[in-house]
Every structure is written in C-alpha cells, then in structure tokens.
Coordinates of C-alpha atoms in Angstrom, one line a residue:
X1 CA 118.2 -100.8 126.7
X2 CA 115.0 -98.1 127.3
X3 CA 112.1 -98.0 125.1
X4 CA 112.5 -94.0 124.9
X5 CA 116.4 -94.6 124.0
X6 CA 115.5 -97.0 121.5
X7 CA 113.2 -94.6 120.1
X8 CA 116.2 -91.7 119.9
X9 CA 118.2 -94.3 118.2
X10 CA 115.5 -95.4 115.3
X11 CA 114.8 -91.3 114.6
X12 CA 118.6 -90.7 114.5
X13 CA 119.1 -93.8 112.3
X14 CA 116.3 -93.2 110.0
X15 CA 113.9 -90.3 110.5
X16 CA 116.7 -87.5 111.0
X17 CA 118.8 -88.7 107.8
X18 CA 115.1 -88.3 106.2
X19 CA 114.7 -84.8 106.4
X20 CA 117.8 -84.6 104.2
X21 CA 114.9 -84.7 101.6
X22 CA 114.2 -81.0 101.8
X23 CA 117.6 -80.0 102.1
X24 CA 118.6 -78.9 97.9
X25 CA 114.8 -77.7 97.6
X26 CA 115.2 -75.3 101.1
X27 CA 118.5 -74.3 100.6
X28 CA 117.3 -73.3 96.8
X29 CA 114.2 -71.4 97.7
X30 CA 116.1 -69.6 99.8
X31 CA 119.1 -68.9 97.2
X32 CA 116.5 -68.3 94.3
X33 CA 114.3 -65.8 96.3
X34 CA 117.2 -63.8 97.4
X35 CA 118.4 -63.5 94.0
X36 CA 115.1 -62.3 92.5
X37 CA 114.8 -60.1 95.6
X38 CA 118.0 -58.8 94.7
X39 CA 117.1 -58.7 90.7
X40 CA 113.9 -56.9 91.7
X41 CA 115.7 -54.4 93.0
X42 CA 118.2 -54.0 90.7
X43 CA 114.8 -53.7 88.0
X44 CA 113.4 -51.2 90.1
X45 CA 116.6 -48.8 90.5
X46 CA 117.7 -48.7 87.3
X47 CA 114.3 -48.0 86.0
X48 CA 113.6 -45.6 88.6
X49 CA 117.1 -44.1 87.6
X50 CA 115.9 -43.7 84.1
X51 CA 112.9 -41.8 84.7
X52 CA 114.7 -39.6 87.0
X53 CA 116.8 -38.9 84.2
X54 CA 114.1 -37.9 81.7
X55 CA 113.9 -34.9 80.8
X56 CA 110.6 -34.8 78.8
X57 CA 108.5 -36.5 81.4
X58 CA 106.2 -34.0 83.6
X59 CA 107.0 -34.5 87.3
X60 CA 103.7 -36.0 87.8
X61 CA 104.4 -38.6 85.2
X62 CA 107.7 -39.3 86.9
X63 CA 105.9 -39.4 89.9
X64 CA 103.4 -41.8 88.6
X65 CA 105.9 -44.2 87.3
X66 CA 108.4 -44.1 90.0
X67 CA 105.0 -45.2 92.2
X68 CA 104.7 -47.8 89.6
X69 CA 108.1 -49.5 90.2
X70 CA 108.2 -49.3 93.6
X71 CA 105.1 -51.3 94.2
X72 CA 105.1 -53.3 91.3
X73 CA 108.5 -55.8 91.5
X74 CA 110.0 -57.6 88.4
X75 CA 108.9 -60.7 89.5
X76 CA 105.4 -59.9 89.6
X77 CA 105.1 -58.3 86.5
X78 CA 106.2 -61.9 85.0
X79 CA 103.7 -63.7 86.1
X80 CA 100.5 -61.3 86.1
X81 CA 98.0 -61.5 83.5
X82 CA 97.6 -58.0 83.3
X83 CA 97.6 -56.8 79.8
X84 CA 99.4 -54.0 80.6
X85 CA 102.1 -56.0 82.3
X86 CA 101.6 -58.3 79.6
X87 CA 103.1 -55.5 77.4
X88 CA 105.8 -54.2 79.2
X89 CA 107.0 -58.0 79.7
X90 CA 107.0 -58.1 76.3
X91 CA 109.1 -54.9 75.9
X92 CA 111.8 -56.3 77.9
X93 CA 114.8 -58.3 76.8
X94 CA 115.2 -61.4 75.9
X95 CA 118.1 -62.3 78.0
X96 CA 116.6 -61.2 81.1
X97 CA 112.9 -62.8 80.5
X98 CA 114.9 -65.9 80.2
X99 CA 117.1 -65.4 83.8
X100 CA 113.8 -64.6 85.3
X101 CA 111.7 -67.5 84.0
X102 CA 114.3 -70.0 85.1
X103 CA 113.9 -68.2 88.6
X104 CA 110.3 -68.5 88.6
X105 CA 110.9 -72.1 87.4
X106 CA 113.4 -72.9 90.2
X107 CA 111.0 -71.0 93.2
X108 CA 108.2 -73.3 91.6
X109 CA 110.3 -76.4 91.8
X110 CA 111.8 -75.4 94.9
X111 CA 108.0 -75.3 96.6
X112 CA 106.5 -78.1 94.6
X113 CA 110.0 -80.3 96.4
X114 CA 109.1 -79.0 99.2
X115 CA 105.2 -79.7 99.6
X116 CA 105.3 -82.8 98.2
X117 CA 108.0 -83.9 100.7
X118 CA 105.5 -83.2 103.3
X119 CA 102.6 -84.7 101.5
X120 CA 105.0 -88.2 100.8
X121 CA 105.8 -88.1 105.2
X122 CA 101.8 -87.7 106.0
X123 CA 101.4 -90.6 103.3
X124 CA 103.8 -92.6 104.8
X125 CA 102.9 -92.2 107.8
X126 CA 99.1 -93.1 107.1
X127 CA 100.5 -96.3 105.4
X128 CA 102.2 -97.5 108.2
X129 CA 99.7 -97.0 111.1
X130 CA 97.4 -98.7 108.4
X131 CA 99.4 -101.3 108.0
X132 CA 99.4 -102.5 111.6
X133 CA 95.5 -103.4 111.5
X134 CA 95.6 -106.3 109.6
X135 CA 97.5 -108.5 107.1
X136 CA 95.0 -107.1 104.1
X137 CA 95.5 -103.4 105.1
X138 CA 99.8 -103.9 105.3
X139 CA 99.2 -105.2 101.8
X140 CA 97.1 -102.5 100.2
X141 CA 99.2 -100.1 102.4
X142 CA 102.5 -101.5 100.6
X143 CA 100.7 -102.2 97.3
X144 CA 99.9 -98.3 97.3
X145 CA 102.8 -97.3 98.9
X146 CA 105.3 -99.2 96.3
X147 CA 103.5 -97.6 93.0
X148 CA 103.3 -93.9 94.8
X149 CA 106.6 -93.6 96.6
X150 CA 108.3 -94.6 93.2
X151 CA 106.7 -92.4 91.1
X152 CA 107.3 -89.4 93.9
X153 CA 111.0 -90.7 94.3
X154 CA 111.6 -90.5 90.7
X155 CA 110.0 -87.3 90.1
X156 CA 112.0 -86.0 93.6
X157 CA 115.1 -87.0 91.9
X158 CA 114.5 -85.3 88.6
X159 CA 113.4 -82.2 90.1
X160 CA 116.5 -82.1 92.7
X161 CA 118.7 -82.8 89.6
X162 CA 117.0 -79.5 87.8
X163 CA 117.7 -77.3 90.7
X164 CA 121.4 -78.4 91.4
X165 CA 122.0 -78.0 87.6
X166 CA 120.6 -74.8 87.8
X167 CA 122.8 -74.0 90.6
X168 CA 125.8 -74.7 88.9
X169 CA 124.9 -72.1 86.8
X170 CA 123.1 -69.5 88.9
X171 CA 126.0 -69.2 91.9
X172 CA 128.9 -67.9 89.8
X173 CA 127.0 -66.3 87.8
X174 CA 125.4 -64.1 90.6
X175 CA 128.1 -63.7 92.9
X176 CA 131.2 -64.0 90.4
X177 CA 129.1 -62.6 86.9
X178 CA 130.8 -65.5 85.4
X179 CA 129.3 -68.9 84.2
X180 CA 132.1 -72.2 84.4
X181 CA 131.0 -74.5 81.5
X182 CA 133.0 -77.9 83.2
X183 CA 130.6 -77.2 86.5
X184 CA 127.7 -77.2 84.6
X185 CA 128.7 -80.1 82.8
X186 CA 129.8 -82.0 86.3
X187 CA 126.6 -81.3 88.1
X188 CA 124.4 -81.9 84.3
X189 CA 126.3 -85.6 84.3
X190 CA 125.6 -86.5 87.5
X191 CA 121.9 -85.2 87.7
X192 CA 121.4 -87.2 84.3
X193 CA 123.4 -90.3 85.5
X194 CA 121.1 -90.1 88.9
X195 CA 118.0 -90.1 87.2
X196 CA 119.0 -92.5 84.7
X197 CA 119.7 -95.0 87.4
X198 CA 116.6 -94.4 89.6
X199 CA 114.6 -94.9 86.2
X200 CA 116.7 -98.5 85.4
X201 CA 115.6 -99.6 88.7
X202 CA 112.1 -99.1 88.8
X203 CA 112.0 -101.4 85.5
X204 CA 114.4 -103.9 86.2
X205 CA 113.1 -107.1 88.2
X206 CA 115.5 -108.3 90.7
X207 CA 116.0 -112.0 90.9
X208 CA 113.5 -113.7 93.6
X209 CA 114.4 -117.3 93.2
X210 CA 114.4 -119.2 96.7
X211 CA 116.2 -122.3 96.6
X212 CA 116.2 -125.1 98.7
X213 CA 118.2 -128.5 99.0
X214 CA 115.9 -131.3 99.6
X215 CA 113.6 -134.0 97.9
X216 CA 110.3 -133.7 97.1
X217 CA 108.5 -136.4 98.6
X218 CA 105.6 -137.9 96.7
X219 CA 102.4 -139.8 97.6
X220 CA 104.1 -142.9 96.3
X221 CA 107.1 -142.4 98.4
X222 CA 105.3 -141.5 101.5
X223 CA 101.0 -142.7 101.6
X224 CA 101.1 -142.7 105.4
X225 CA 102.5 -139.4 105.9
X226 CA 100.2 -138.2 103.3
X227 CA 97.3 -139.1 104.5
X228 CA 98.0 -138.1 107.9
X229 CA 98.7 -134.8 106.6
X230 CA 95.4 -134.4 105.3
X231 CA 93.8 -135.2 108.6
X232 CA 96.1 -132.5 110.2
X233 CA 95.0 -129.9 107.7
X234 CA 91.3 -130.5 108.1
X235 CA 92.0 -130.3 112.1
X236 CA 93.7 -126.7 111.2
X237 CA 90.5 -126.1 108.9
X238 CA 92.5 -126.0 105.7
X239 CA 93.5 -127.7 102.3
X240 CA 96.3 -129.9 102.7
X241 CA 99.5 -128.5 101.0
X242 CA 100.4 -129.4 97.5
X243 CA 103.8 -130.4 98.0
X244 CA 106.3 -131.7 100.9
X245 CA 109.4 -131.2 100.3
X246 CA 112.0 -133.1 103.2
X247 CA 115.7 -131.5 104.0
X248 CA 118.0 -131.4 106.5
X249 CA 118.0 -127.8 107.4
X250 CA 117.1 -126.8 111.0
X251 CA 113.6 -125.4 110.4
X252 CA 110.0 -126.4 109.3
X253 CA 108.1 -123.9 107.1
X254 CA 105.3 -123.4 104.6
X255 CA 105.0 -120.8 101.6
X256 CA 102.9 -119.9 98.2
X257 CA 106.1 -118.2 96.6
X258 CA 107.8 -120.0 93.9
X259 CA 109.8 -122.8 95.5
X260 CA 112.9 -124.2 93.9
X261 CA 113.8 -127.7 94.9
X262 CA 117.6 -128.9 94.3
X263 CA 117.7 -132.5 94.7
X264 CA 120.7 -134.7 94.9
X265 CA 121.2 -134.9 91.2
X266 CA 121.4 -131.2 91.2
X267 CA 118.5 -130.3 89.0
X268 CA 116.4 -127.5 89.7
X269 CA 112.9 -128.0 89.9
X270 CA 110.2 -125.5 90.4
X271 CA 107.1 -125.6 92.9
X272 CA 104.3 -123.7 92.7
X273 CA 101.1 -123.0 94.9
X274 CA 101.3 -124.4 99.0
X275 CA 104.6 -125.8 99.5
X276 CA 105.5 -127.6 103.2
X277 CA 109.4 -128.1 103.7
X278 CA 109.8 -130.4 106.6
X279 CA 113.5 -131.5 108.2
X280 CA 114.1 -135.1 108.3
X281 CA 116.5 -134.7 110.4
X282 CA 114.2 -132.9 113.1
X283 CA 111.3 -135.7 112.4
X284 CA 113.8 -138.2 113.4
X285 CA 114.1 -136.2 116.9
X286 CA 110.3 -135.6 117.4
X287 CA 108.2 -137.8 118.9
X288 CA 104.7 -138.3 117.3
X289 CA 102.6 -135.6 119.2
X290 CA 105.2 -133.0 119.1
X291 CA 105.5 -133.9 115.4
X292 CA 101.8 -133.0 115.2
X293 CA 102.2 -129.7 117.1
X294 CA 104.9 -128.4 114.7
X295 CA 102.9 -129.1 111.8
X296 CA 99.9 -128.2 112.7
X297 CA 101.7 -125.0 113.8
X298 CA 102.7 -124.8 110.1
X299 CA 99.7 -125.8 108.4
X300 CA 98.0 -122.9 110.6
X301 CA 99.9 -120.2 108.5
X302 CA 97.8 -121.7 105.3
X303 CA 94.3 -121.2 107.4
X304 CA 95.2 -117.9 108.3
X305 CA 96.3 -116.6 105.0
X306 CA 99.8 -115.9 106.2
X307 CA 101.2 -117.7 103.4
X308 CA 99.2 -115.8 100.9
X309 CA 99.9 -112.3 102.0
X310 CA 103.8 -113.3 102.2
X311 CA 103.3 -114.1 98.8
X312 CA 102.0 -110.9 97.7
X313 CA 103.8 -108.6 99.9
X314 CA 107.6 -110.3 99.3
X315 CA 107.6 -109.2 95.7
X316 CA 106.6 -105.9 96.5
X317 CA 109.7 -105.9 99.0
X318 CA 112.1 -107.2 97.0
X319 CA 111.0 -104.8 94.1
X320 CA 111.2 -101.9 97.0
X321 CA 115.0 -102.7 98.2
X322 CA 116.0 -103.3 94.5
X323 CA 115.0 -99.7 93.8
X324 CA 116.3 -98.4 96.9
X325 CA 119.8 -99.8 95.9
X326 CA 119.4 -97.8 92.8
X327 CA 118.7 -94.3 94.6
X328 CA 121.6 -95.1 96.6
X329 CA 123.8 -95.9 94.1
X330 CA 122.7 -92.5 91.8
X331 CA 124.5 -90.2 94.2
X332 CA 122.0 -86.8 94.0
X333 CA 119.5 -89.0 95.1
X334 CA 120.9 -89.5 98.3
X335 CA 118.8 -87.4 99.9
X336 CA 115.5 -88.9 98.5
X337 CA 117.1 -92.5 99.6
X338 CA 117.0 -91.7 102.6
X339 CA 113.7 -90.9 102.9
X340 CA 112.8 -94.1 100.8
X341 CA 114.8 -96.2 103.5
X342 CA 112.8 -94.5 106.4
X343 CA 109.5 -95.7 105.1
X344 CA 111.2 -99.2 104.5
X345 CA 112.0 -98.9 108.3
X346 CA 108.8 -98.2 109.4
X347 CA 107.3 -100.7 107.4
X348 CA 109.7 -103.1 109.0
X349 CA 108.1 -102.7 112.2
X350 CA 104.7 -103.4 111.0
X351 CA 106.0 -106.7 109.3
X352 CA 107.6 -107.8 112.3
X353 CA 104.2 -107.0 114.8
X354 CA 101.9 -109.1 112.3
X355 CA 104.7 -111.8 111.6
X356 CA 104.6 -112.5 115.8
X357 CA 100.9 -111.8 115.8
X358 CA 100.7 -114.5 113.1
X359 CA 103.1 -117.3 114.9
X360 CA 101.4 -116.7 118.1
X361 CA 97.9 -117.4 116.8
X362 CA 100.1 -120.5 114.8
X363 CA 101.3 -121.9 118.4
X364 CA 97.7 -121.4 119.5
X365 CA 96.3 -123.1 117.2
X366 CA 98.7 -126.4 117.1
X367 CA 98.7 -126.2 120.8
X368 CA 95.0 -126.4 120.7
X369 CA 95.2 -129.1 118.5
X370 CA 97.5 -131.2 120.2
X371 CA 98.1 -129.8 124.1
X372 CA 100.7 -126.9 125.3
X373 CA 102.8 -129.6 126.3
X374 CA 103.3 -131.3 123.0
X375 CA 103.8 -127.3 121.5
X376 CA 106.2 -126.2 124.2
X377 CA 108.4 -129.5 124.2
X378 CA 108.4 -129.4 120.6
X379 CA 109.4 -125.8 120.6
X380 CA 112.5 -126.7 123.2
X381 CA 113.4 -129.4 121.2
X382 CA 113.7 -127.6 117.7
X383 CA 115.5 -124.8 119.9
X384 CA 117.9 -127.1 121.8
X385 CA 118.8 -128.6 118.0
X386 CA 119.3 -125.2 116.6
X387 CA 121.4 -124.4 119.2
X388 CA 123.4 -127.9 119.6
X389 CA 124.2 -127.6 115.5
X390 CA 125.2 -124.1 115.5
X391 CA 127.8 -124.8 117.8
X392 CA 128.5 -128.0 116.4
X393 CA 129.3 -126.3 112.5
X394 CA 131.0 -123.2 114.9
X395 CA 133.4 -125.4 116.4
X396 CA 134.2 -127.5 112.9
X397 CA 134.5 -123.7 111.2
X398 CA 137.0 -122.6 113.7
X399 CA 139.5 -125.7 112.8
X400 CA 142.5 -124.7 111.3
X401 CA 143.4 -128.3 110.3
X402 CA 141.9 -129.4 107.4
X403 CA 139.1 -132.1 108.0
X404 CA 140.0 -135.1 106.6
X405 CA 135.6 -135.8 107.1
X406 CA 133.1 -133.3 108.6
X407 CA 131.0 -136.3 110.5
X408 CA 128.1 -133.2 111.6
X409 CA 125.7 -135.5 111.7
X410 CA 126.6 -138.5 113.1
X411 CA 128.1 -135.8 116.0
X412 CA 124.7 -134.2 116.4
X413 CA 122.9 -137.9 116.4
X414 CA 125.7 -139.4 119.3
X415 CA 125.7 -136.1 121.2
X416 CA 122.2 -134.3 121.0
X417 CA 120.3 -136.6 124.0
X418 CA 123.4 -135.2 126.5
X419 CA 123.4 -131.7 125.2
X420 CA 119.1 -131.5 125.9
X421 CA 120.0 -132.4 129.3
X422 CA 122.6 -129.0 130.0
X423 CA 120.4 -127.1 127.5
X424 CA 118.1 -125.3 129.8
X425 CA 120.8 -124.8 132.5
X426 CA 123.1 -123.2 129.4
X427 CA 120.8 -120.6 127.5
X428 CA 118.5 -118.2 128.5
X429 CA 115.1 -118.9 127.3
X430 CA 114.1 -115.1 126.9
X431 CA 116.6 -114.4 124.2
X432 CA 116.2 -118.1 122.1
X433 CA 114.3 -118.4 118.8
X434 CA 113.8 -120.3 116.2
X435 CA 115.4 -120.6 112.7
X436 CA 112.6 -119.4 109.5
X437 CA 113.2 -118.3 106.1
X438 CA 110.6 -115.8 106.1
X439 CA 108.9 -114.9 109.3
X440 CA 110.9 -113.2 112.4
X441 CA 109.6 -115.3 115.2
X442 CA 109.3 -113.9 118.6
X443 CA 111.3 -115.5 121.9
X444 CA 111.3 -118.8 122.8
X445 CA 110.2 -117.5 126.7
X446 CA 107.1 -115.4 125.1
X447 CA 105.6 -118.2 122.8
X448 CA 105.6 -120.4 125.1
X449 CA 103.9 -118.1 127.9
X450 CA 101.4 -117.3 124.9
X451 CA 100.2 -121.0 124.6
X452 CA 100.0 -121.2 128.8
X453 CA 102.8 -123.2 129.4
X454 CA 103.9 -122.4 132.8
X455 CA 107.3 -123.9 133.9
X456 CA 110.5 -123.0 136.2
X457 CA 113.8 -124.4 135.2
X458 CA 114.0 -127.4 137.6
X459 CA 110.4 -128.6 136.0
X460 CA 112.0 -128.3 132.2
X461 CA 114.9 -130.6 133.3
X462 CA 115.0 -134.1 131.7
X463 CA 111.8 -132.7 129.3
X464 CA 113.6 -133.6 126.4
X465 CA 115.4 -137.1 127.8
X466 CA 113.6 -139.3 124.8
X467 CA 116.0 -140.0 121.9
X468 CA 113.3 -142.3 120.0
X469 CA 113.3 -142.2 116.3
X470 CA 110.2 -140.1 115.8
X471 CA 106.8 -141.3 114.1
X472 CA 106.4 -139.0 111.2
X473 CA 110.3 -140.0 110.1
X474 CA 109.3 -143.5 109.9
X475 CA 106.2 -142.4 107.1
X476 CA 108.9 -141.6 104.7
X477 CA 109.7 -144.7 102.5
X478 CA 113.7 -144.6 102.9
X479 CA 113.7 -141.6 105.0
X480 CA 117.5 -142.8 106.6
X481 CA 119.1 -142.5 102.7
X482 CA 117.2 -139.8 101.8
X483 CA 118.6 -138.2 104.9
X484 CA 122.4 -139.5 104.5
X485 CA 122.1 -138.8 101.1
X486 CA 121.9 -135.1 101.7
X487 CA 123.8 -134.9 104.7
X488 CA 127.2 -136.1 102.7
X489 CA 126.2 -133.6 99.8
X490 CA 126.2 -130.8 102.6
X491 CA 129.1 -132.4 104.7
X492 CA 131.2 -132.3 101.7
X493 CA 130.4 -128.5 100.7
X494 CA 130.5 -127.3 104.1
X495 CA 134.6 -129.0 104.2
X496 CA 135.5 -127.9 100.8
X497 CA 134.1 -124.3 102.2
X498 CA 136.5 -125.2 105.3
X499 CA 139.8 -125.6 103.0
X500 CA 138.9 -122.1 100.9
X501 CA 138.8 -120.3 104.4
X502 CA 142.0 -121.9 105.7
X503 CA 143.8 -121.2 102.3
X504 CA 142.5 -117.5 103.1
X505 CA 144.2 -117.9 107.1
X506 CA 147.4 -120.2 106.4
X507 CA 150.9 -118.5 106.1
X508 CA 152.3 -122.2 105.3
X509 CA 154.7 -123.3 107.9
X510 CA 155.2 -126.8 106.5
X511 CA 154.1 -128.5 103.3
X512 CA 150.5 -129.3 104.1
X513 CA 149.4 -125.9 104.4
X514 CA 151.5 -125.0 101.5
X515 CA 149.5 -127.6 99.5
X516 CA 146.4 -126.3 100.7
X517 CA 147.4 -123.1 99.6
X518 CA 148.5 -123.6 96.2
X519 CA 145.3 -125.8 95.7
X520 CA 143.5 -122.3 95.4
X521 CA 146.3 -120.3 94.6
X522 CA 148.3 -121.7 92.2
X523 CA 151.6 -120.4 90.5
X524 CA 150.4 -118.8 87.6
X525 CA 152.3 -116.4 84.8
X526 CA 150.5 -113.5 82.9
X527 CA 152.1 -111.3 79.5
X528 CA 153.2 -107.7 81.5
X529 CA 154.7 -105.2 79.3
X530 CA 157.1 -105.6 76.4
X531 CA 155.6 -109.1 75.9
X532 CA 157.5 -110.3 79.4
X533 CA 155.9 -112.8 81.6
X534 CA 155.1 -111.8 85.3
X535 CA 154.5 -114.6 87.8
X536 CA 152.2 -114.9 90.6
X537 CA 152.2 -117.1 93.5
X538 CA 150.9 -117.4 96.9
X539 CA 153.5 -115.3 98.5
X540 CA 155.0 -113.5 95.9
X541 CA 155.1 -111.5 92.3
X542 CA 158.2 -112.2 90.0
X543 CA 159.2 -109.8 87.0
X544 CA 162.6 -110.0 85.1
X545 CA 163.0 -106.5 85.1
X546 CA 163.5 -106.2 88.8
X547 CA 166.3 -107.0 91.0
X548 CA 164.2 -109.9 92.6
X549 CA 160.6 -110.9 93.7
X550 CA 158.3 -108.7 95.5
X551 CA 156.8 -110.2 98.8
X552 CA 153.4 -109.5 99.6
X553 CA 154.2 -108.8 102.9
X554 CA 156.2 -106.1 101.6
X555 CA 153.8 -103.9 99.9
X556 CA 152.4 -100.8 101.2
X557 CA 150.2 -99.7 98.5
X558 CA 149.4 -100.8 95.2
X559 CA 148.1 -98.0 92.3
X560 CA 147.1 -98.6 89.0
X561 CA 148.5 -95.5 86.7
X562 CA 148.1 -94.3 83.1
X563 CA 150.9 -91.5 82.6
X564 CA 154.1 -92.1 80.6
X565 CA 152.0 -95.9 80.0
X566 CA 149.9 -98.5 81.4
X567 CA 151.8 -99.9 84.6
X568 CA 151.0 -100.7 88.2
X569 CA 153.0 -98.8 90.7
X570 CA 154.0 -100.7 94.0
X571 CA 155.2 -99.1 96.8
X572 CA 157.0 -101.7 99.3
X573 CA 158.7 -101.2 102.4
X574 CA 162.2 -102.6 102.9
X575 CA 164.6 -101.4 105.5
X576 CA 162.5 -99.1 106.9
X577 CA 162.1 -96.9 103.8
X578 CA 159.5 -97.0 101.2
X579 CA 160.4 -97.9 97.5
X580 CA 158.2 -98.1 94.6
X581 CA 158.6 -100.4 91.8
X582 CA 156.7 -100.8 88.3
X583 CA 155.1 -102.9 87.2
X584 CA 154.8 -102.3 83.3
X585 CA 151.5 -103.6 81.9
X586 CA 150.4 -105.1 78.5
X587 CA 148.8 -102.8 75.8
X588 CA 145.8 -105.7 75.6
X589 CA 143.2 -105.0 78.2
X590 CA 142.4 -108.7 78.7
X591 CA 146.3 -110.0 79.6
X592 CA 146.3 -106.3 81.3
X593 CA 142.9 -107.6 83.3
X594 CA 144.3 -110.6 84.1
X595 CA 147.3 -108.9 85.8
X596 CA 145.2 -106.7 87.8
X597 CA 142.8 -109.5 88.9
X598 CA 145.4 -111.8 90.0
X599 CA 147.3 -108.8 91.6
X600 CA 144.4 -107.7 93.2
X601 CA 142.8 -111.5 94.4
X602 CA 146.5 -112.9 95.5
X603 CA 147.6 -110.1 97.6
X604 CA 144.2 -109.5 99.2
X605 CA 144.7 -113.4 100.3
X606 CA 147.9 -113.0 101.7
X607 CA 146.9 -109.4 103.3
X608 CA 144.2 -111.7 105.0
X609 CA 146.6 -114.5 106.3
X610 CA 149.4 -111.8 108.1
X611 CA 145.7 -110.0 109.3
X612 CA 144.4 -113.2 110.7
X613 CA 147.6 -114.5 112.2
X614 CA 148.0 -111.1 113.8
X615 CA 144.4 -110.9 115.3
X616 CA 145.6 -114.6 117.1
X617 CA 148.5 -113.2 118.6
X618 CA 147.6 -109.5 119.1
X619 CA 145.1 -106.7 119.0
X620 CA 141.8 -107.8 117.0
X621 CA 141.8 -106.7 113.4
X622 CA 139.7 -107.4 110.3
X623 CA 140.3 -111.0 109.5
X624 CA 139.9 -110.3 105.7
X625 CA 140.4 -106.7 104.6
X626 CA 139.0 -105.3 101.2
X627 CA 142.6 -105.1 99.5
X628 CA 143.4 -103.5 96.9
X629 CA 141.1 -102.8 93.9
X630 CA 141.7 -101.6 90.3
X631 CA 139.8 -99.7 87.7
X632 CA 140.3 -100.4 84.3
X633 CA 138.6 -96.9 83.4

C-alpha cells in the first residue's frame, strides 16, 4: 500500500467525517440568514406601504421615512444601541420581537459553533504535532486536549441541540406558516437526551482494572532472582521493580499502573508501584544471557520513564474513550463524535510513533548491556514461541471434538525445538512482532536492524537450537510447580471454553454431541400466556395450544407485539410458505422476560449451528449471527 493511499484512506476514514461538525451550524446559518433576510424584506415593505398610505404625512416626511427603512433593516434595529432605534424596537409587537431575537441568537450560535469548530481543528493539529516531540509533551498535550475537548464537545452538543430544536420550529413555521408540537417534542427530547448522555459520560469513571493471571514472587521465594534483578537494575541505571509477577503468558512487561494479580486461589491482589511481569514458560526457554537481555529491555522502560508516562496517559485515554462512547450513543451528538474520533486517531499515531522509539531505545540499551546477538536471539526465540503457541491453540480451538485434555504445555515443550529449526524458513520476519499488553512493538526485522544485528536466513538456521532450561527459571523456588499449576488452570479454562463453542457449532448427530449441547442448553420450562407452560430445548419450542412444536430451523423471523395482547409472532416456513404462529406471553414481566431471553438464546444457538454447517459445506457465512433481539419497552 502506498503512503499516498494510506494518507487518503486516513482522511476518508477520520478527517472527512470530522467535517460533519460544521454540518448543522452551516446549514442553520444559511437557513436563518435567509429567514432573517426575508423578514427584513417583509418588514421594509410593510412599513413603506404604510408610509405611502399615510394621508397626513408630507411628501418630504414620507421620503425621509422611506429612505430610513430602505437603509436600516429590522435585524439592525434589533441589535443597535442607538436610542432612537431602541425606542422604535420597544414599539414593535412582542411576538415579532420574540421571533427576531430567536433568529438573532440562532445566527449567533451558528457562528459560534463554526468559529469554535475551526479553533478546535487548529488546536487539535497543534496538540498532535507537539505530542510527537517527547513523552512529556505527549502527556501535556493529551491532558490539555482532554480537558479542552470535553468542554468544547459538550458545549457544541448543547449548541447544536438548540439549533436542531429551533429548526424544528422555524422550518414548518417559515415555509408552511404552522408549527408542529409533536415535531418540537421529538427533537426536544432528542436534543435533551444527547446532552444528558454526553454530560453523564464526562463524570462517569470507566473501569480500568488490568488483571493478570500469575503468582507474586517474593524475595523469600526467589532470593537469587531478586539479587540478580538488582544487579541488572544498577546496570540499567534504575531502581529495581517493587514487585515481580510470574505467569505463563507469552510476553514480558513492566508497568506502574495498578496491577490486579489473580493467583491459583482465585483471590485478586492489587499491586501498586513498579511491577515486572515475567513469563515462566519463556524463562524456561531462554538461556541466561538472552534472559538478561530481555530483562534489561524491560528495566530500560523504567529508566526511560516510559512506564511513568504510560501510568499518566492510560487513565486519560480511558476516560476519553468512554467519553467517545457517550458521544456516539447521543444520536444528535454524532457530528461531534466524528470530530472527537479524528483527534483520537491522530493521537494514536503519536502514541505508536513514540512507543516504537521507546522499544528501539530499550532494545539498544539491552544489547549494550549484553550483546546484539543475545538480544537478537532472545527476540527470535520469544517470537518463535509466541507463533508456535498460537498455532497450537488454534489447532485445539478448531477441533470438532471435545478434548479429553488440553495438553498444550506438553505439546509446546515437546515440539518447540523442532519448530524453531523451521521457524526462520516458514515466517517473514518483517511482518512478525512480539506481544505486549501496553505498547505496540515494531516489526521484528526493524528491531534486529536497529541493534545492528545483520544476518541472512541461512545464518539464522540453528540459531535457536538450544533446549536447555533457562538459568533464570531455576532461580525461582518451585518454578516447575508454579508453572504446572498455572498451565493446569489455563488448559481447563481453554477446554471449557472450547466446549461452549462446540455447543454453538453442533447440530447433534449422535448422543455425545446432543449431550454436550444440552449441557449448555438444557430443556427448560417457563410460563407463557394463560399460565400455560412453554418448553424450550436445543432444537425446538413447544406450546400446548399449537398443533406441534416449532423447530428453530423453520423460523424466518420473530417479532414482539403488544397490540391485542402481549405476544411473540413467529414466522415459520413450511411447505414453501410462510406461516405466522403466535405465542401469547404472561402478564407478569419477570415471566415474560424469561421467555424472551430463552427464545433469543436458544434460537441464536440453533442459527449459529446452521450457519456453521453451511459455512463448512458451502459459501462462507457469519458463524455466529446476531440472532433476534427483543425489547420490553
């Protein structure tokens, strides 16, 4: 993809929609300016006609009066501070005055929205340019932009809501000489709703909990590990981490954000300060110097204040994203939403650029503390591990049978060495990147190049041919037990999730498949209309007033109806024809809700299974459709 095309795509996706910010104000300005011009003309003609018809005025008085109304429109009289104009304005009909003031303020609000929008675009451009310069400026620009833009966007929503409400009165009044109360109410409610949603989004704090599965490694559990970490920290010219957490994810990371750690007892403990997450599974694969390089890389993020600025920026981004959600849900606030999204997208470019610079710096410091070869080998080994694990997990997930056990860790340990021997040939290093929960990592080839590691595919073959247990893994007491316990819990969760997925794939063809589906979608009975039972199972719904059950595969559509009683109208296709079958619902809201939710869930499961089967045997379709939804309103 060319750079020019990329820029064009970005403009079409974000910048052009952001111009919708001006849609309502510009349209309002054009309309109200036209209305004002028309009322000025009517006022002028009415007064000139009255002057000409005045039999008592002299020709000179008539000429002077006509010249006055020719030169001074009503709109000027309304805003002039000239005493004579004020006296004339006070003599006008109160209804006319009210209409004129509404026009004047509508035009003023339109101009304010337009000029404020231009200023916001300029401010956004300046903030994004500044954010590219350094982490400090990135944080300051976001802090300033967050406070400025939320105020701007909220006021813009209020102003544009007022304009829309005003238009709902003026358009029918001006063109058809009527006003429609229902129209005023609808747009008034829409404007009020948008304002309420946006204001609520400002003050509601989102949930920023970051939970990791792992065990906190205390000094008593791994004294040698902590001692060596302190030595590495001194080499990286930073203080050692406050906490070390060991898990089985396929990455290492550091953070100063509050970290919630869920251990084997399922209890969650919150860590504050500087935390280092290490992967037991990777530490076992990394030889000593390679592990040193990886840990130095992570500690370099501490020394560069990367985690400090992430700690400051992350909550602001979270609140901004939550505010965006409010703008999107507000309806009339959508034009403002597109502008706010544009800033978020531009700021993401800044985040990505500085994030990559931070990774290059950390790689360089790590390679200087060990060697470019050690850092490069570690990056290759971690990337290969992540790729191999991902391929195995995909294989397990796509299986069509229930797994008696998910021996993922055993498969990785048994096959990783062989996989590394073909890894270089199979994968394009230019497209691979290591995983990370907070930062976007540059492609692997760029990282290798940045540390001065030059190689060819042939020279890389056999590079990872080392199956010894990493020395850092051995520095943790009972590391094997900790890793095994975490893998057991993960593999059990994986197995249970896979079973749930299979329940959405199967159209049971044997007892085992039916048993699995019924495990998640058992036969249930609820109360429908007339206090009669309605029974659901995985393939059909049964109601005693019907001639027979309705199979989900027959259903064409379902609608919730409230005329002539509350019911579901279920359209089924039988013998090539559509037939509507009614299911009366209980007058009790809880009982009614039970039926609606069960119908939705069971029908969605059946539709998903049918779509999955068709995908396997025919043209691709969505595996899990949206299904039918019901509203109690």
